[in-house]
Amino acid sequence: MVGDFHHTILQGLRSVRDGDFSVRVNITDFIGIEKEIAQTFNEVSSMHQLLAFEIERVGVVVGQEGTLDERLSIPNALGSWSECVENLNNFISNIVRPTTEVVRVIEGLAEGDLSQKIHLESHHGATLHGEFFRTAEVVNNFVDQLNTLASEVTRVASEIGSEGKFGGQMDVKGVRGTWKRMTDNVNAMSTHLTHKFRTIAEVTTAVVNGDLSEKVTLNVKGETLELKNTINAMMDQLKSFGSEVTRLSHEMGIEGKLGRQIEVKGVSGTWKDVTDNVNKMAANLTGQLRAITEVATAVSKGDFTRSIVVEASSEVGTLRNTINKMITNLKESAQSMTVAKEAARSASRIKSQFMANMSHEIRTPMHGIIGMTELTMDTELMPEQREYLELVLSSANGLLTIINDILDFSKIEVGQLRLESKEFNLRAAIYDTLKTLALPAHQKQLELICDIHPDVPNKLVGDPNRLRQVLANLIGNAIKFTHVGEVALSVEMENLLETTCTLHFSVRDTGIGIPKDKLSVIFEAFSQVDGSITRKYGGTGLGLTLSTRLVDLMQGQFSAESVPDQGSTFHFTACFSLTKPVPLGAPLSAAHFSPSLETIPMVPTSLVNLPVLAVDDNASNRKALDTMLSSLKMQVSTAENGETAMDMLRAAVDNRTPYQLILLDEKMPVLDGFKVAELIKQEPHLSQGARVVVMASAEQLFDSPQNEKCASLGISACITKPVSHIELIHALQQR
């Protein structure tokens, strides 16, 4: 029996060893301790079989069915069996934990929760190692990248979509593969959207700024293409609409072309309504303005029977009513004015005739007074008597001038003043006028300058007396209102035609000047700049008015410019006929070469290319002398003072080109003309037979002691300033 027991147990153990946990020992075959051993063997085998079953079951449930929370369960397991079950369950939990953690994280990702990560410590507090740790790191890095991607996508989307900040880009470091491609694609999309919207923004901004020439030129597809085409179509319509409205506004508002309409093809909706409204407005304005124009034209022609009947409201209606009322008032006023005008004309004729008659009646005895006074002055008189008669003669001449002005003004008022048309010498007329004004100018120590350009004709057909009257008035006024400096007359060619020419005269002074707001007042009859002018300087205020009317009769224009305390310049033009026609197309610069114009007097051959030195301290005088002497075909040099003149005389002798004519201004600082003549006499080699001519003031010219001084200094001639061509030639021909 003992042998059988041992054999049975051994066989059972071998079966268990070989993994057959179903083997059992029949305990009924044994008794005692053997029975207990057999019972224990069966329990151990059963425990192994149960453990194997649980392991297999849990393996299937966990490993194949995916129920990761399934565990081994052996009731009543004690000791190592219980520890084995527990260790196996812990092993399963440790094996399953990464998977459950990954599932938890992925479920969070699926639900949009990117905050979930795999914990790197087990539920027992132990840190993951090995493959478990690497798996956790990979998953956590994946979650971090997703989190960064999501954050950057959200940021860029918010900036572009919500905040309108274009140009944003995703910045995700360390991404590769699909994640990098996704990042690049999002950034490319952002770039494209930025470019598109900025291009559209530029075009719309241009529209806001009034530039309708811009268009969207993007290369796009789909709905963006539709947007592009829509915007460009809108731009075309806006441009066409703007162009048409501008054209309409310009034609109606600036050019005054009424009845215009705008034409914009293909518009609809609001644009068509706007087009129709603009055209309706244009049509209404056209009808209203044409009605007003018709009535205004009729009124301008003296027809006060018309009135505006066009339908209008608001301001246009007020304008219509105002014009209709104005027409009624004009009709009544015209009737009254016709009566008053006729009465005024009759009174004016009577007044002018009376003034002309009175002027004539007064002039006759005035001529007698002047004549008898002059005859009386030719007799022997006491100094006091001569002084009284000079005052009488001066007052009589002044009164006669006023009477003549009043008579001329009266004739002009009634249209009875006629200009003469006769041939005259222009330069002679101008210099004759200047000579009469030279004395008062020189008495005030003023330079009186005349600059007639060489291309100005000499023989003309016109009214020389009226030209002298205008020049005398302007130059006389300039002398009257100038205390220091100069008065200069300049004559230039304004226009040259075949049979006529227009000359430009200007009289410039350095006097008191005229305020700008008073320039127009001085041309009115009996007007001065202010009342104190008349009291201080005298005058009737008729001179400029007469001059203006006379210039009108000479087919010219009158103007003035002035700066207070610096001086004034009066300009006028006058038209004259030529004594001989000028060939058509002849250049103006060739005028003085044309014999038909007779621009300068006959020049003696002895004066041609004659070396001349003109000495004058006044720059304007030097310029005028240079122009005049050059027109006489002389070789001209100028000096601004006596010292410079002496240096130039010595240099000319040294160069063996001595001057043959020396013109000296009488009054110059330091070395005056007489002092220079005296120095020349002291150095005879400087003149070498040259003729010395002194240009003196009118008051000095007739001074006998001064004439004797000229003779003693070897001066060839003394002539009055301003010097004329003829006067100079005559002086040079005298020995």
XYZ file of C-alpha atoms in Angstrom:
735
model
C 0.000 0.000 0.000
C 2.838 2.300 0.887
C 4.449 1.693 -2.452
C 1.233 2.420 -4.264
C 0.751 5.671 -2.389
C 4.186 6.918 -3.220
C 3.796 5.892 -6.813
C 0.438 7.679 -7.100
C 1.740 10.886 -5.528
C 4.816 10.781 -7.739
C 2.688 10.337 -10.830
C 0.473 13.238 -9.734
C 3.489 15.460 -9.057
C 4.933 14.603 -12.457
C 1.608 15.548 -14.102
C 1.550 18.874 -12.199
C 5.196 19.373 -13.181
C 4.215 18.846 -16.783
C 1.422 21.391 -16.449
C -1.510 19.065 -16.030
C -3.338 20.618 -13.152
C -6.409 18.430 -13.643
C -4.780 15.347 -12.038
C -6.309 14.188 -8.760
C -5.518 11.463 -6.224
C -8.414 9.258 -5.119
C -8.325 9.859 -1.425
C -10.625 6.916 -0.776
C -7.755 4.628 -1.533
C -5.822 5.905 1.436
C -6.204 6.409 5.097
C -4.509 8.315 7.777
C -1.617 10.525 6.953
C -1.573 9.237 3.448
C -5.155 10.314 2.974
C -4.298 13.833 4.263
C -1.282 13.995 1.935
C -3.477 12.963 -0.981
C -6.106 15.525 0.067
C -3.417 18.249 0.281
C -2.008 17.228 -3.129
C -5.462 17.529 -4.639
C -5.929 20.981 -3.063
C -2.553 22.152 -4.359
C -3.360 20.809 -7.821
C -6.780 22.467 -7.679
C -5.146 25.767 -6.655
C -2.696 25.479 -9.555
C -5.531 24.612 -11.890
C -7.580 27.596 -10.636
C -4.591 29.919 -10.908
C -3.874 28.688 -14.425
C -7.508 29.125 -15.351
C -7.608 32.663 -13.938
C -4.423 33.561 -15.722
C -5.806 32.209 -18.974
C -9.171 33.880 -18.426
C -7.696 37.272 -17.507
C -5.262 36.966 -20.400
C -8.169 36.464 -22.801
C -10.326 39.179 -21.237
C -7.494 41.719 -20.970
C -5.307 40.735 -23.860
C -7.918 39.769 -26.451
C -11.210 41.277 -25.365
C -9.584 44.539 -24.178
C -11.234 44.644 -20.775
C -8.263 46.258 -19.102
C -9.734 46.420 -15.623
C -10.225 42.634 -15.352
C -8.043 40.906 -12.659
C -7.340 37.443 -11.226
C -9.717 36.351 -8.449
C -9.031 33.242 -6.308
C -11.205 33.161 -3.227
C -9.714 31.911 -0.017
C -6.178 32.129 -1.390
C -3.754 32.375 1.444
C -0.098 32.994 1.890
C 1.998 32.853 -1.220
C -1.060 32.042 -3.278
C -2.616 35.303 -2.258
C 0.700 37.117 -2.865
C 1.037 35.431 -6.248
C -2.481 36.544 -7.240
C -1.759 40.025 -5.997
C 1.587 40.190 -7.795
C 0.003 38.925 -10.981
C -2.733 41.525 -10.705
C -0.124 44.249 -10.035
C 1.825 43.043 -13.040
C -1.307 43.246 -15.180
C -2.075 46.714 -13.823
C 1.469 47.869 -14.602
C 1.288 46.356 -18.060
C -2.152 47.868 -18.755
C -1.478 51.338 -17.185
C 0.386 52.885 -20.178
C -2.424 51.771 -22.428
C -5.109 53.226 -20.156
C -3.103 56.420 -19.785
C -2.747 56.693 -23.552
C -6.471 56.040 -23.903
C -7.222 58.708 -21.289
C -5.012 61.243 -23.042
C -6.396 60.375 -26.496
C -9.957 60.611 -25.176
C -9.039 64.092 -23.848
C -7.595 65.008 -27.260
C -10.721 63.705 -28.938
C -12.817 65.929 -26.673
C -10.528 68.940 -27.313
C -8.837 68.779 -23.920
C -5.142 69.273 -24.632
C -4.227 69.544 -20.967
C -4.181 65.755 -20.406
C -0.799 63.990 -20.119
C 0.539 60.578 -19.032
C 1.680 60.652 -15.423
C 5.280 59.537 -15.145
C 4.656 57.894 -11.725
C 2.599 54.750 -11.115
C -0.332 54.685 -8.768
C 2.045 53.169 -6.207
C 4.238 56.277 -6.484
C 6.940 54.534 -8.508
C 8.455 56.341 -11.524
C 8.016 54.798 -14.955
C 11.118 53.384 -16.594
C 12.197 51.803 -19.815
C 9.698 51.427 -22.604
C 6.923 52.653 -20.355
C 8.809 55.936 -19.768
C 9.668 56.342 -23.478
C 6.039 55.717 -24.434
C 4.867 58.296 -21.905
C 7.432 60.843 -23.169
C 6.408 60.290 -26.807
C 2.731 60.720 -25.988
C 3.373 63.770 -23.810
C 5.567 65.395 -26.507
C 2.837 64.651 -29.019
C 0.300 66.373 -26.742
C 2.656 69.368 -26.281
C 3.089 69.733 -30.047
C -0.663 69.467 -30.566
C -1.153 72.042 -27.820
C 1.380 74.412 -29.436
C -0.121 73.850 -32.885
C -3.613 74.452 -31.583
C -2.479 77.554 -29.673
C -0.691 79.014 -32.736
C -3.561 78.167 -35.068
C -5.970 79.794 -32.599
C -3.724 82.877 -32.301
C -3.309 83.327 -36.053
C -7.004 82.655 -36.657
C -7.963 85.182 -33.950
C -5.590 87.842 -35.278
C -6.752 87.448 -38.872
C -10.384 86.485 -38.349
C -11.368 88.506 -35.268
C -8.817 91.290 -34.747
C -8.171 91.916 -38.445
C -4.377 91.789 -37.965
C -2.993 90.377 -41.174
C 0.494 89.006 -41.707
C 0.502 86.697 -38.657
C 2.419 83.358 -38.879
C 2.474 80.172 -36.799
C 5.704 79.600 -34.853
C 5.989 75.937 -33.794
C 9.509 74.758 -33.094
C 10.722 71.195 -33.609
C 7.817 69.933 -35.744
C 8.461 67.575 -38.617
C 6.623 65.575 -41.206
C 2.892 66.127 -41.382
C 2.956 68.622 -38.516
C 5.520 70.775 -40.339
C 3.543 70.526 -43.568
C 0.416 71.546 -41.693
C 2.281 74.503 -40.120
C 3.647 75.552 -43.517
C 0.200 75.226 -45.101
C -1.425 77.355 -42.395
C 1.313 79.991 -42.774
C 0.941 79.904 -46.568
C -2.819 80.321 -46.182
C -2.223 83.276 -43.828
C 0.196 84.854 -46.316
C -2.221 84.424 -49.203
C -5.140 85.790 -47.203
C -3.007 88.725 -46.046
C -1.962 89.560 -49.611
C -5.510 89.248 -50.920
C -7.145 91.327 -48.237
C -4.395 93.956 -48.280
C -4.732 94.232 -52.044
C -8.493 94.635 -51.670
C -7.897 97.157 -48.839
C -5.520 99.176 -51.052
C -8.119 99.316 -53.814
C -10.933 100.328 -51.445
C -8.659 102.906 -49.767
C -7.912 104.352 -53.193
C -11.673 104.628 -53.773
C -12.087 106.474 -50.468
C -9.287 108.871 -51.533
C -10.980 109.475 -54.879
C -8.636 107.314 -56.995
C -10.870 105.132 -59.177
C -8.055 103.887 -61.411
C -6.992 101.017 -59.107
C -8.143 97.412 -59.586
C -7.707 94.020 -57.883
C -5.134 92.105 -59.950
C -4.816 88.955 -57.795
C -4.448 85.527 -59.409
C -7.223 83.757 -57.477
C -9.891 81.109 -57.874
C -13.275 80.128 -56.502
C -15.189 82.547 -54.309
C -12.167 84.876 -54.048
C -12.249 85.192 -57.835
C -15.941 86.086 -57.616
C -15.086 88.701 -54.965
C -12.291 90.083 -57.171
C -14.575 90.312 -60.206
C -17.320 91.935 -58.124
C -14.946 94.590 -56.726
C -13.464 95.312 -60.169
C -16.939 95.592 -61.655
C -17.849 97.978 -58.824
C -14.691 100.003 -59.560
C -15.602 100.217 -63.245
C -19.077 101.414 -62.381
C -17.772 103.908 -59.819
C -15.209 105.205 -62.313
C -17.805 105.529 -65.028
C -20.259 107.132 -62.623
C -17.603 109.528 -61.242
C -16.429 110.436 -64.743
C -19.956 111.140 -65.904
C -20.855 113.187 -62.813
C -17.587 115.160 -63.203
C -18.305 115.756 -66.884
C -21.832 116.863 -66.129
C -20.681 119.158 -63.307
C -17.930 120.682 -65.459
C -20.137 121.209 -68.501
C -23.047 122.654 -66.533
C -21.215 124.332 -63.652
C -18.109 125.714 -65.429
C -18.731 125.694 -69.173
C -22.386 126.617 -68.758
C -23.616 123.918 -71.151
C -27.123 123.154 -69.975
C -29.274 120.163 -70.901
C -26.553 117.573 -70.199
C -27.202 114.067 -68.822
C -24.974 111.329 -67.420
C -24.829 107.948 -69.154
C -23.691 104.945 -67.093
C -24.312 101.603 -68.766
C -25.152 98.420 -66.918
C -26.046 100.014 -63.565
C -28.907 98.763 -61.465
C -30.384 99.157 -58.015
C -29.105 102.128 -56.033
C -26.637 103.143 -58.770
C -29.478 103.409 -61.276
C -31.537 105.403 -58.773
C -28.609 107.791 -58.207
C -28.074 108.133 -61.992
C -31.749 108.893 -62.539
C -31.780 111.418 -59.683
C -28.688 113.236 -60.998
C -30.208 113.399 -64.485
C -33.472 114.643 -63.038
C -31.591 117.321 -61.064
C -29.696 118.368 -64.223
C -32.916 118.546 -66.221
C -34.633 120.635 -63.521
C -31.664 123.016 -63.248
C -31.538 123.332 -67.030
C -35.211 124.210 -67.229
C -34.986 126.692 -64.365
C -31.781 128.403 -65.562
C -32.968 128.606 -69.160
C -36.201 130.196 -68.030
C -34.256 132.713 -65.931
C -31.845 133.344 -68.847
C -34.657 133.977 -71.304
C -36.245 136.512 -69.001
C -32.899 138.128 -68.086
C -32.042 138.438 -71.808
C -35.358 140.055 -72.498
C -34.834 142.476 -69.587
C -31.315 143.331 -70.840
C -32.897 144.308 -74.152
C -35.370 146.549 -72.386
C -38.332 144.151 -72.395
C -39.823 144.397 -68.907
C -43.031 142.541 -69.841
C -41.547 139.080 -69.209
C -41.476 137.160 -65.934
C -40.205 133.760 -64.796
C -43.004 131.169 -64.621
C -40.948 127.985 -64.137
C -41.951 125.649 -61.302
C -39.458 125.883 -58.440
C -39.338 125.670 -54.675
C -36.983 126.497 -51.805
C -34.067 128.775 -52.752
C -34.678 128.549 -56.515
C -38.299 129.553 -55.917
C -37.095 132.462 -53.781
C -34.691 133.444 -56.577
C -37.517 133.310 -59.135
C -39.739 135.517 -56.972
C -36.856 137.928 -56.277
C -36.013 138.263 -59.990
C -39.668 138.808 -60.882
C -39.887 141.478 -58.214
C -36.622 143.000 -59.452
C -38.046 143.130 -63.004
C -41.096 144.976 -61.734
C -38.874 147.424 -59.834
C -36.578 147.804 -62.863
C -39.542 148.566 -65.054
C -40.656 151.313 -62.706
C -37.069 152.587 -62.261
C -36.399 152.544 -66.014
C -39.359 154.751 -66.613
C -38.168 157.191 -63.959
C -34.568 157.007 -65.150
C -35.512 157.725 -68.739
C -37.057 160.996 -67.654
C -34.136 161.791 -65.330
C -31.519 160.791 -67.923
C -32.962 163.093 -70.516
C -33.019 165.909 -68.009
C -29.407 165.141 -66.988
C -28.248 165.089 -70.602
C -29.853 168.418 -71.220
C -28.286 169.847 -68.063
C -24.872 168.384 -68.959
C -25.000 169.892 -72.422
C -25.940 173.242 -70.985
C -23.189 172.965 -68.310
C -20.465 171.931 -70.769
C -21.500 174.599 -73.249
C -21.529 177.153 -70.467
C -18.070 176.074 -69.243
C -16.679 176.134 -72.795
C -18.112 179.578 -73.404
C -16.913 180.883 -70.053
C -13.437 179.382 -70.573
C -13.224 181.004 -73.977
C -14.436 184.354 -72.620
C -11.956 184.183 -69.730
C -9.025 183.095 -71.911
C -9.341 186.122 -74.181
C -8.725 188.732 -71.442
C -6.128 186.426 -69.814
C -4.061 186.437 -73.016
C -4.299 190.205 -72.945
C -3.122 190.345 -69.330
C -0.209 187.979 -70.052
C 0.787 189.869 -73.206
C 0.674 193.283 -71.584
C 2.579 192.003 -68.551
C 5.341 190.608 -70.771
C 5.529 193.908 -72.705
C 5.715 195.832 -69.445
C 8.544 193.609 -68.236
C 10.532 194.516 -71.353
C 10.632 198.136 -70.150
C 12.877 199.613 -67.494
C 11.448 198.702 -64.115
C 12.484 198.941 -60.545
C 13.434 195.566 -58.982
C 10.370 195.610 -56.760
C 8.095 196.370 -59.744
C 9.684 193.552 -61.784
C 9.148 191.136 -58.898
C 5.452 192.112 -58.692
C 5.004 191.688 -62.451
C 6.745 188.284 -62.380
C 4.219 187.183 -59.736
C 1.378 188.537 -61.908
C 2.726 186.695 -64.973
C 3.194 183.448 -63.031
C -0.324 183.626 -61.580
C -1.821 184.500 -64.974
C -0.063 181.564 -66.655
C -1.222 179.242 -63.865
C -4.787 180.481 -64.223
C -4.590 180.090 -68.014
C -3.422 176.463 -67.571
C -6.417 175.772 -65.311
C -8.771 177.394 -67.813
C -7.280 175.346 -70.658
C -7.684 172.140 -68.623
C -11.308 172.960 -67.854
C -11.956 173.760 -71.516
C -10.358 170.482 -72.663
C -12.293 168.536 -70.034
C -15.553 170.150 -71.161
C -14.816 169.300 -74.794
C -14.087 165.691 -73.881
C -17.261 165.468 -71.812
C -19.425 166.519 -74.782
C -17.305 164.566 -77.311
C -16.028 167.662 -79.142
C -12.284 167.127 -78.642
C -10.598 165.850 -81.824
C -6.963 164.852 -82.263
C -4.851 166.330 -85.042
C -3.137 164.059 -87.534
C 0.069 165.555 -88.875
C 3.663 164.546 -89.393
C 5.993 165.474 -86.530
C 9.443 164.765 -85.126
C 8.984 162.578 -82.063
C 12.359 163.271 -80.441
C 12.027 167.007 -80.999
C 8.562 166.981 -79.410
C 9.795 164.998 -76.400
C 12.948 167.052 -75.794
C 11.069 170.348 -76.270
C 8.713 169.245 -73.519
C 11.587 168.205 -71.257
C 13.425 171.502 -71.787
C 10.408 173.435 -70.502
C 10.436 171.260 -67.352
C 14.199 171.168 -66.862
C 14.367 174.401 -64.861
C 11.896 173.389 -62.094
C 13.557 169.951 -61.921
C 17.064 171.382 -61.599
C 15.878 173.978 -59.088
C 14.918 171.027 -56.858
C 18.318 169.368 -57.548
C 16.569 166.506 -59.405
C 18.055 164.526 -62.271
C 15.819 164.751 -65.354
C 16.541 161.709 -67.552
C 15.329 160.775 -71.036
C 15.951 157.317 -72.525
C 14.514 156.827 -76.038
C 15.359 153.391 -77.411
C 17.112 153.373 -80.787
C 14.374 151.333 -82.505
C 11.750 154.032 -81.801
C 10.850 155.884 -85.066
C 11.556 159.592 -85.338
C 9.046 160.709 -88.000
C 5.460 159.859 -87.047
C 1.940 161.019 -87.866
C -0.285 162.009 -84.948
C -1.069 164.877 -82.573
C 2.247 166.128 -81.096
C 0.558 168.817 -78.994
C -1.656 166.327 -77.132
C 1.355 164.010 -76.666
C 3.299 166.939 -75.177
C 0.308 167.715 -72.941
C 0.249 164.163 -71.523
C 4.047 164.070 -71.060
C 4.128 167.530 -69.493
C 1.396 166.549 -67.050
C 3.053 163.286 -65.974
C 6.603 164.701 -65.790
C 5.360 167.891 -64.119
C 3.540 165.837 -61.471
C 6.642 163.676 -60.970
C 8.791 166.800 -60.405
C 6.135 168.298 -58.113
C 5.955 165.236 -55.841
C 9.683 164.363 -55.842
C 12.101 166.069 -53.459
C 15.230 163.929 -53.837
C 16.474 161.673 -56.622
C 15.381 161.616 -60.239
C 12.571 161.737 -62.774
C 13.087 159.502 -65.803
C 11.180 159.211 -69.083
C 11.571 156.001 -71.112
C 10.177 155.391 -74.620
C 10.113 151.905 -76.182
C 8.557 150.194 -79.182
C 5.495 148.232 -78.051
C 4.238 146.940 -81.411
C 5.177 147.508 -85.056
C 2.787 146.950 -87.962
C 3.023 147.807 -91.651
C 1.571 151.320 -91.369
C 1.321 151.960 -87.611
C 3.321 151.524 -84.450
C 2.442 151.541 -80.767
C 4.899 153.207 -78.381
C 5.209 152.556 -74.659
C 5.958 155.626 -72.520
C 6.843 155.393 -68.830
C 7.546 158.200 -66.360
C 9.353 157.040 -63.214
C 10.145 159.131 -60.124
C 11.604 158.670 -56.647
C 8.951 160.797 -54.960
C 6.433 160.406 -52.166
C 4.542 157.562 -53.868
C 0.846 156.717 -53.748
C -0.901 154.172 -51.467
C -2.213 151.176 -53.401
C -5.826 151.816 -52.407
C -5.605 155.376 -53.777
C -4.225 154.563 -57.244
C -7.671 154.406 -58.826
C -8.838 157.650 -57.132
C -6.194 159.870 -58.749
C -7.619 159.250 -62.232
C -11.010 160.701 -61.266
C -11.766 164.319 -62.149
C -10.908 166.948 -59.479
C -9.434 164.222 -57.217
C -6.207 163.983 -55.234
C -4.878 161.267 -52.900
C -6.237 163.373 -50.015
C -7.195 166.972 -49.289
C -3.810 167.876 -47.828
C -2.140 167.150 -51.193
C -4.082 169.952 -52.851
C -3.253 172.387 -50.054
C 0.460 171.482 -50.019
C 1.219 170.981 -53.706
C -1.658 172.746 -55.468
C -3.421 171.560 -58.620
C -7.011 171.030 -59.726
C -6.914 167.251 -59.964
C -7.820 167.394 -63.662
C -4.398 166.610 -65.128
C -4.433 162.805 -64.829
C -8.085 162.639 -65.861
C -7.330 164.616 -69.030
C -4.221 162.525 -69.692
C -6.219 159.314 -69.381
C -8.900 160.579 -71.796
C -6.261 161.787 -74.281
C -4.490 158.409 -74.156
C -7.839 156.731 -74.891
C -8.202 158.989 -77.937
C -4.681 157.919 -79.007
C -5.893 154.275 -78.870
C -3.668 153.540 -75.888
C -3.930 152.345 -72.317
C -3.002 154.019 -69.038
C -1.685 152.339 -65.866
C 0.322 153.169 -62.758
C 2.283 151.430 -60.027
C 3.613 152.979 -56.851
C 5.237 152.277 -53.484
C 4.758 154.921 -50.746
C 7.997 156.764 -49.888
C 9.805 155.045 -52.779
C 8.235 156.489 -55.900
C 5.774 155.922 -58.717
C 5.813 154.843 -62.363
C 3.092 155.897 -64.789
C 2.756 153.929 -68.043
C 0.801 154.729 -71.169
C 0.766 153.535 -74.743
C -0.130 155.518 -77.844
C -0.698 154.518 -81.467
C 0.816 156.550 -84.320
C 0.884 156.217 -88.087
C 4.195 155.789 -89.937
C 5.287 158.208 -92.630
C 6.243 155.233 -94.814
C 5.055 151.614 -94.688
C 7.279 148.942 -93.142
C 7.761 145.727 -95.190
C 5.617 142.945 -93.741
C 7.550 140.480 -91.578
C 10.456 142.860 -90.929
C 11.933 142.021 -87.477
C 11.590 144.644 -84.786
C 15.305 144.587 -84.044
C 16.045 145.744 -87.596
C 13.829 148.833 -87.301
C 16.634 151.388 -86.971
C 18.258 150.003 -90.106
C 15.149 150.795 -92.137
C 15.274 154.283 -93.723
C 11.465 154.380 -93.787
C 11.360 154.684 -89.990
C 13.975 157.431 -89.676
C 14.846 156.345 -86.152
C 17.801 158.730 -85.621
C 18.923 162.082 -87.089
C 21.527 162.214 -89.831
C 24.870 161.383 -88.208
C 27.943 163.271 -89.548
C 30.618 160.892 -90.773
C 33.099 162.578 -88.453
C 31.187 161.207 -85.439
C 31.036 157.584 -86.600
C 33.213 155.354 -84.365
C 34.278 158.449 -82.409
C 35.717 157.425 -78.962
C 33.527 159.065 -76.307
C 33.794 159.175 -72.508
C 30.517 160.052 -70.720
C 30.910 160.954 -67.030
C 27.844 161.098 -64.755
C 27.319 160.009 -61.163
C 23.705 158.956 -61.882
C 23.411 155.369 -63.180
C 20.163 156.061 -65.079
C 21.770 159.042 -66.817
C 24.799 156.947 -67.792
C 22.525 154.273 -69.273
C 20.513 156.874 -71.242
C 23.721 158.531 -72.546
C 25.165 155.141 -73.517
C 21.993 154.280 -75.473
C 21.854 157.643 -77.233
C 25.569 157.835 -78.136
C 25.593 154.209 -79.329
C 22.643 154.997 -81.614
C 24.835 157.750 -83.095
C 27.379 155.003 -83.913
C 29.973 156.283 -81.432
C 32.326 154.086 -79.360
C 31.048 154.769 -75.813
C 32.734 154.391 -72.411
C 31.181 155.607 -69.148
C 32.535 156.658 -65.753
C 30.610 157.156 -62.524
C 32.777 159.973 -61.049
C 35.593 162.424 -61.825
C 38.369 160.299 -60.308
C 37.466 157.294 -62.453
C 37.214 159.549 -65.507
C 40.758 160.890 -64.992
C 42.113 157.342 -64.633
C 40.330 156.284 -67.849
C 41.667 159.341 -69.740
C 45.239 158.547 -68.701
C 44.820 154.844 -69.587
C 43.423 155.742 -73.025
C 46.441 157.983 -73.735
C 48.818 155.245 -72.576
C 47.070 152.793 -74.928
C 47.238 155.347 -77.761
C 43.430 155.392 -78.025
C 42.619 158.835 -76.606
C 39.027 159.975 -76.313
C 37.884 162.529 -78.899
C 34.755 163.623 -77.010
C 34.360 164.031 -73.234
C 30.870 164.603 -71.779
C 30.946 165.875 -68.182
C 28.050 166.155 -65.740
C 28.204 169.566 -64.124
C 27.251 168.368 -60.607
C 29.162 165.396 -59.205
C 30.528 164.738 -55.710
C 34.231 165.457 -54.992
C 35.199 166.307 -58.598
C 32.408 168.075 -60.501
C 32.409 168.587 -64.266
C 34.214 171.947 -64.145
C 36.901 170.552 -61.822
C 37.516 167.633 -64.217
C 37.725 170.085 -67.135
C 40.243 172.126 -65.144
C 42.379 169.009 -64.485
C 42.218 168.102 -68.192
C 43.414 171.594 -69.073
C 46.303 171.190 -66.637
C 47.296 167.969 -68.425
C 46.878 168.865 -72.115
C 48.230 165.517 -73.297
C 45.070 163.880 -71.899
C 42.713 165.648 -74.288
C 44.904 165.885 -77.416
C 42.377 168.150 -79.091
C 39.303 166.363 -77.705
C 36.120 168.360 -77.362
C 34.874 168.779 -73.792
C 31.115 169.272 -73.362
C 29.526 170.047 -69.977
C 25.950 168.915 -69.299
C 24.538 171.608 -67.017
C 21.237 172.366 -65.365
C 18.915 174.898 -66.963
C 19.475 177.516 -64.254
C 23.268 177.286 -64.661
C 23.217 177.397 -68.459
C 22.058 180.992 -68.613
C 24.364 182.178 -65.834
C 26.863 184.612 -67.474
C 29.705 184.000 -64.984
C 29.265 180.269 -65.573
C 29.527 180.794 -69.340
C 32.755 182.737 -68.861
C 34.083 179.889 -66.705
C 33.337 177.415 -69.515
C 35.314 179.481 -71.969
C 38.284 179.833 -69.598
C 38.459 176.065 -69.072
C 38.459 175.241 -72.778
C 34.975 173.718 -72.683
C 33.601 173.411 -76.223
C 29.916 173.690 -75.274
C 27.454 173.656 -72.386
C 24.133 171.948 -73.038
C 21.037 171.557 -70.897
C 20.175 168.202 -69.361
C 18.580 166.004 -70.523
C 20.724 165.967 -73.667
C 19.039 165.310 -77.036
C 20.591 163.838 -80.201
C 20.173 166.997 -82.237
C 21.439 169.268 -79.454
C 24.556 167.147 -79.033
C 25.276 167.001 -82.777
C 24.861 170.768 -83.095
C 27.174 171.338 -80.115
C 29.848 169.064 -81.603
C 29.670 170.776 -84.983
C 30.411 174.157 -83.384
C 34.036 175.167 -82.841
